[in-house]
């Protein structure tokens, strides 16, 4: 097993965290992958048989954020994917390859993906609500 290492990609323009890669080999107890000040949250959990949690539900909160950006994650179920990550100035900053069980998180900056194998399966998560392409994204040339 590889050493525990979450790959964090920071902007060369302003230093903020843009993208995060977590490899399936990185599961060790409970680990918060994404800093708590982001809309998208993720933790890894490595647990043993019989582990349980107190039954609970989450409460409704009246939240208002003056500025929001859609943040997105891909979890590779089967196959492999090449990520092309962009800095906030639209320059390519990293091109990691994700394999089964790996996950990517885009907090800021741009991205695109190239599917490397037929029948690749991916879960895509992003913050919502989604209000349509016109209000959600701009394309990088």
PDB file of N, CA and C in Angstrom, residues 22-63:
ATOM      1  N   UNK A  22      -7.942  12.143  -4.433  1.00  0.00           N
ATOM      2  CA  UNK A  22      -7.785  11.158  -3.370  1.00  0.00           C
ATOM      3  C   UNK A  22      -7.764   9.773  -4.009  1.00  0.00           C
ATOM      4  N   UNK A  23      -6.743   9.015  -3.714  1.00  0.00           N
ATOM      5  CA  UNK A  23      -6.578   7.671  -4.263  1.00  0.00           C
ATOM      6  C   UNK A  23      -7.242   6.659  -3.326  1.00  0.00           C
ATOM      7  N   UNK A  24      -7.739   5.587  -3.904  1.00  0.00           N
ATOM      8  CA  UNK A  24      -8.421   4.562  -3.125  1.00  0.00           C
ATOM      9  C   UNK A  24      -7.503   3.984  -2.043  1.00  0.00           C
ATOM     10  N   UNK A  25      -6.212   3.991  -2.270  1.00  0.00           N
ATOM     11  CA  UNK A  25      -5.267   3.463  -1.277  1.00  0.00           C
ATOM     12  C   UNK A  25      -5.133   4.381  -0.067  1.00  0.00           C
ATOM     13  N   UNK A  26      -5.745   5.551  -0.119  1.00  0.00           N
ATOM     14  CA  UNK A  26      -5.606   6.541   0.955  1.00  0.00           C
ATOM     15  C   UNK A  26      -6.638   6.420   2.069  1.00  0.00           C
ATOM     16  N   UNK A  27      -7.381   5.358   2.127  1.00  0.00           N
ATOM     17  CA  UNK A  27      -8.400   5.240   3.178  1.00  0.00           C
ATOM     18  C   UNK A  27      -7.734   4.810   4.473  1.00  0.00           C
ATOM     19  N   UNK A  28      -7.904   5.637   5.509  1.00  0.00           N
ATOM     20  CA  UNK A  28      -7.251   5.399   6.797  1.00  0.00           C
ATOM     21  C   UNK A  28      -8.121   6.035   7.873  1.00  0.00           C
ATOM     22  N   UNK A  29      -8.932   5.240   8.571  1.00  0.00           N
ATOM     23  CA  UNK A  29      -9.825   5.816   9.574  1.00  0.00           C
ATOM     24  C   UNK A  29     -10.772   6.806   8.923  1.00  0.00           C
ATOM     25  N   UNK A  30     -11.062   7.914   9.605  1.00  0.00           N
ATOM     26  CA  UNK A  30     -11.854   8.993   9.011  1.00  0.00           C
ATOM     27  C   UNK A  30     -10.902  10.131   8.676  1.00  0.00           C
ATOM     28  N   UNK A  31     -10.945  10.562   7.426  1.00  0.00           N
ATOM     29  CA  UNK A  31     -10.094  11.664   6.974  1.00  0.00           C
ATOM     30  C   UNK A  31     -10.940  12.644   6.199  1.00  0.00           C
ATOM     31  N   UNK A  32     -10.907  13.899   6.605  1.00  0.00           N
ATOM     32  CA  UNK A  32     -11.597  14.955   5.869  1.00  0.00           C
ATOM     33  C   UNK A  32     -10.753  15.291   4.643  1.00  0.00           C
ATOM     34  N   UNK A  33     -11.339  15.136   3.462  1.00  0.00           N
ATOM     35  CA  UNK A  33     -10.613  15.369   2.214  1.00  0.00           C
ATOM     36  C   UNK A  33     -10.654  16.847   1.825  1.00  0.00           C
ATOM     37  N   UNK A  34     -11.797  17.479   2.014  1.00  0.00           N
ATOM     38  CA  UNK A  34     -12.025  18.853   1.573  1.00  0.00           C
ATOM     39  C   UNK A  34     -12.103  19.787   2.786  1.00  0.00           C
ATOM     40  N   UNK A  35     -11.413  20.939   2.746  1.00  0.00           N
ATOM     41  CA  UNK A  35     -11.512  21.881   3.861  1.00  0.00           C
ATOM     42  C   UNK A  35     -12.964  22.302   4.115  1.00  0.00           C
ATOM     43  N   UNK A  36     -13.311  22.505   5.379  1.00  0.00           N
ATOM     44  CA  UNK A  36     -14.701  22.719   5.782  1.00  0.00           C
ATOM     45  C   UNK A  36     -15.323  24.015   5.251  1.00  0.00           C
ATOM     46  N   UNK A  37     -14.534  24.934   4.739  1.00  0.00           N
ATOM     47  CA  UNK A  37     -15.096  26.197   4.239  1.00  0.00           C
ATOM     48  C   UNK A  37     -15.627  26.079   2.803  1.00  0.00           C
ATOM     49  N   UNK A  38     -15.608  24.888   2.217  1.00  0.00           N
ATOM     50  CA  UNK A  38     -16.123  24.676   0.866  1.00  0.00           C
ATOM     51  C   UNK A  38     -17.543  24.131   0.911  1.00  0.00           C
ATOM     52  N   UNK A  39     -18.299  24.380  -0.160  1.00  0.00           N
ATOM     53  CA  UNK A  39     -19.663  23.866  -0.255  1.00  0.00           C
ATOM     54  C   UNK A  39     -19.655  22.352  -0.386  1.00  0.00           C
ATOM     55  N   UNK A  40     -18.751  21.814  -1.195  1.00  0.00           N
ATOM     56  CA  UNK A  40     -18.622  20.375  -1.384  1.00  0.00           C
ATOM     57  C   UNK A  40     -17.793  19.823  -0.234  1.00  0.00           C
ATOM     58  N   UNK A  41     -18.299  18.817   0.425  1.00  0.00           N
ATOM     59  CA  UNK A  41     -17.593  18.198   1.542  1.00  0.00           C
ATOM     60  C   UNK A  41     -17.397  16.722   1.238  1.00  0.00           C
ATOM     61  N   UNK A  42     -16.283  16.158   1.706  1.00  0.00           N
ATOM     62  CA  UNK A  42     -16.056  14.729   1.537  1.00  0.00           C
ATOM     63  C   UNK A  42     -15.073  14.257   2.598  1.00  0.00           C
ATOM     64  N   UNK A  43     -15.347  13.083   3.122  1.00  0.00           N
ATOM     65  CA  UNK A  43     -14.428  12.417   4.040  1.00  0.00           C
ATOM     66  C   UNK A  43     -14.313  10.970   3.581  1.00  0.00           C
ATOM     67  N   UNK A  44     -13.163  10.352   3.843  1.00  0.00           N
ATOM     68  CA  UNK A  44     -13.037   8.918   3.623  1.00  0.00           C
ATOM     69  C   UNK A  44     -13.250   8.228   4.964  1.00  0.00           C
ATOM     70  N   UNK A  45     -13.823   7.031   4.896  1.00  0.00           N
ATOM     71  CA  UNK A  45     -14.083   6.242   6.105  1.00  0.00           C
ATOM     72  C   UNK A  45     -13.603   4.817   5.869  1.00  0.00           C
ATOM     73  N   UNK A  46     -12.657   4.381   6.651  1.00  0.00           N
ATOM     74  CA  UNK A  46     -12.227   2.978   6.615  1.00  0.00           C
ATOM     75  C   UNK A  46     -12.671   2.374   7.937  1.00  0.00           C
ATOM     76  N   UNK A  47     -13.573   1.393   7.871  1.00  0.00           N
ATOM     77  CA  UNK A  47     -14.195   0.882   9.087  1.00  0.00           C
ATOM     78  C   UNK A  47     -14.171  -0.643   9.117  1.00  0.00           C
ATOM     79  N   UNK A  48     -14.256  -1.165  10.300  1.00  0.00           N
ATOM     80  CA  UNK A  48     -14.268  -2.603  10.510  1.00  0.00           C
ATOM     81  C   UNK A  48     -15.690  -3.097  10.706  1.00  0.00           C
ATOM     82  N   UNK A  49     -15.902  -4.372  10.464  1.00  0.00           N
ATOM     83  CA  UNK A  49     -17.201  -5.021  10.630  1.00  0.00           C
ATOM     84  C   UNK A  49     -17.764  -4.734  12.025  1.00  0.00           C
ATOM     85  N   UNK A  50     -19.055  -4.429  12.082  1.00  0.00           N
ATOM     86  CA  UNK A  50     -19.731  -4.159  13.348  1.00  0.00           C
ATOM     87  C   UNK A  50     -19.775  -2.693  13.730  1.00  0.00           C
ATOM     88  N   UNK A  51     -18.998  -1.861  13.043  1.00  0.00           N
ATOM     89  CA  UNK A  51     -19.024  -0.418  13.331  1.00  0.00           C
ATOM     90  C   UNK A  51     -20.432   0.102  13.059  1.00  0.00           C
ATOM     91  N   UNK A  52     -20.907   0.988  13.895  1.00  0.00           N
ATOM     92  CA  UNK A  52     -22.224   1.594  13.707  1.00  0.00           C
ATOM     93  C   UNK A  52     -22.191   3.028  14.199  1.00  0.00           C
ATOM     94  N   UNK A  53     -23.248   3.747  13.919  1.00  0.00           N
ATOM     95  CA  UNK A  53     -23.362   5.147  14.308  1.00  0.00           C
ATOM     96  C   UNK A  53     -24.727   5.358  14.932  1.00  0.00           C
ATOM     97  N   UNK A  54     -24.866   6.320  15.828  1.00  0.00           N
ATOM     98  CA  UNK A  54     -26.195   6.604  16.375  1.00  0.00           C
ATOM     99  C   UNK A  54     -27.130   7.056  15.248  1.00  0.00           C
ATOM    100  N   UNK A  55     -28.377   6.541  15.232  1.00  0.00           N
ATOM    101  CA  UNK A  55     -29.328   6.990  14.204  1.00  0.00           C
ATOM    102  C   UNK A  55     -29.502   8.506  14.293  1.00  0.00           C
ATOM    103  N   UNK A  56     -29.563   9.151  13.142  1.00  0.00           N
ATOM    104  CA  UNK A  56     -29.703  10.616  13.148  1.00  0.00           C
ATOM    105  C   UNK A  56     -30.282  11.086  11.825  1.00  0.00           C
ATOM    106  N   UNK A  57     -30.667  12.357  11.797  1.00  0.00           N
ATOM    107  CA  UNK A  57     -31.048  13.020  10.551  1.00  0.00           C
ATOM    108  C   UNK A  57     -30.498  14.433  10.613  1.00  0.00           C
ATOM    109  N   UNK A  58     -30.366  15.032   9.458  1.00  0.00           N
ATOM    110  CA  UNK A  58     -29.800  16.376   9.398  1.00  0.00           C
ATOM    111  C   UNK A  58     -30.927  17.397   9.405  1.00  0.00           C
ATOM    112  N   UNK A  59     -30.652  18.534   9.991  1.00  0.00           N
ATOM    113  CA  UNK A  59     -31.684  19.552  10.163  1.00  0.00           C
ATOM    114  C   UNK A  59     -31.644  20.572   9.031  1.00  0.00           C
ATOM    115  N   UNK A  60     -32.803  21.136   8.738  1.00  0.00           N
ATOM    116  CA  UNK A  60     -32.904  22.195   7.742  1.00  0.00           C
ATOM    117  C   UNK A  60     -32.357  23.483   8.345  1.00  0.00           C
ATOM    118  N   UNK A  61     -31.565  24.192   7.563  1.00  0.00           N
ATOM    119  CA  UNK A  61     -30.991  25.465   8.006  1.00  0.00           C
ATOM    120  C   UNK A  61     -31.320  26.528   6.963  1.00  0.00           C
ATOM    121  N   UNK A  62     -31.557  27.708   7.407  1.00  0.00           N
ATOM    122  CA  UNK A  62     -31.775  28.825   6.494  1.00  0.00           C
ATOM    123  C   UNK A  62     -30.412  29.459   6.235  1.00  0.00           C
ATOM    124  N   UNK A  63     -29.836  29.147   5.085  1.00  0.00           N
ATOM    125  CA  UNK A  63     -28.490  29.624   4.754  1.00  0.00           C
ATOM    126  C   UNK A  63     -28.553  30.576   3.570  1.00  0.00           C
TER     127      UNK A  63
END
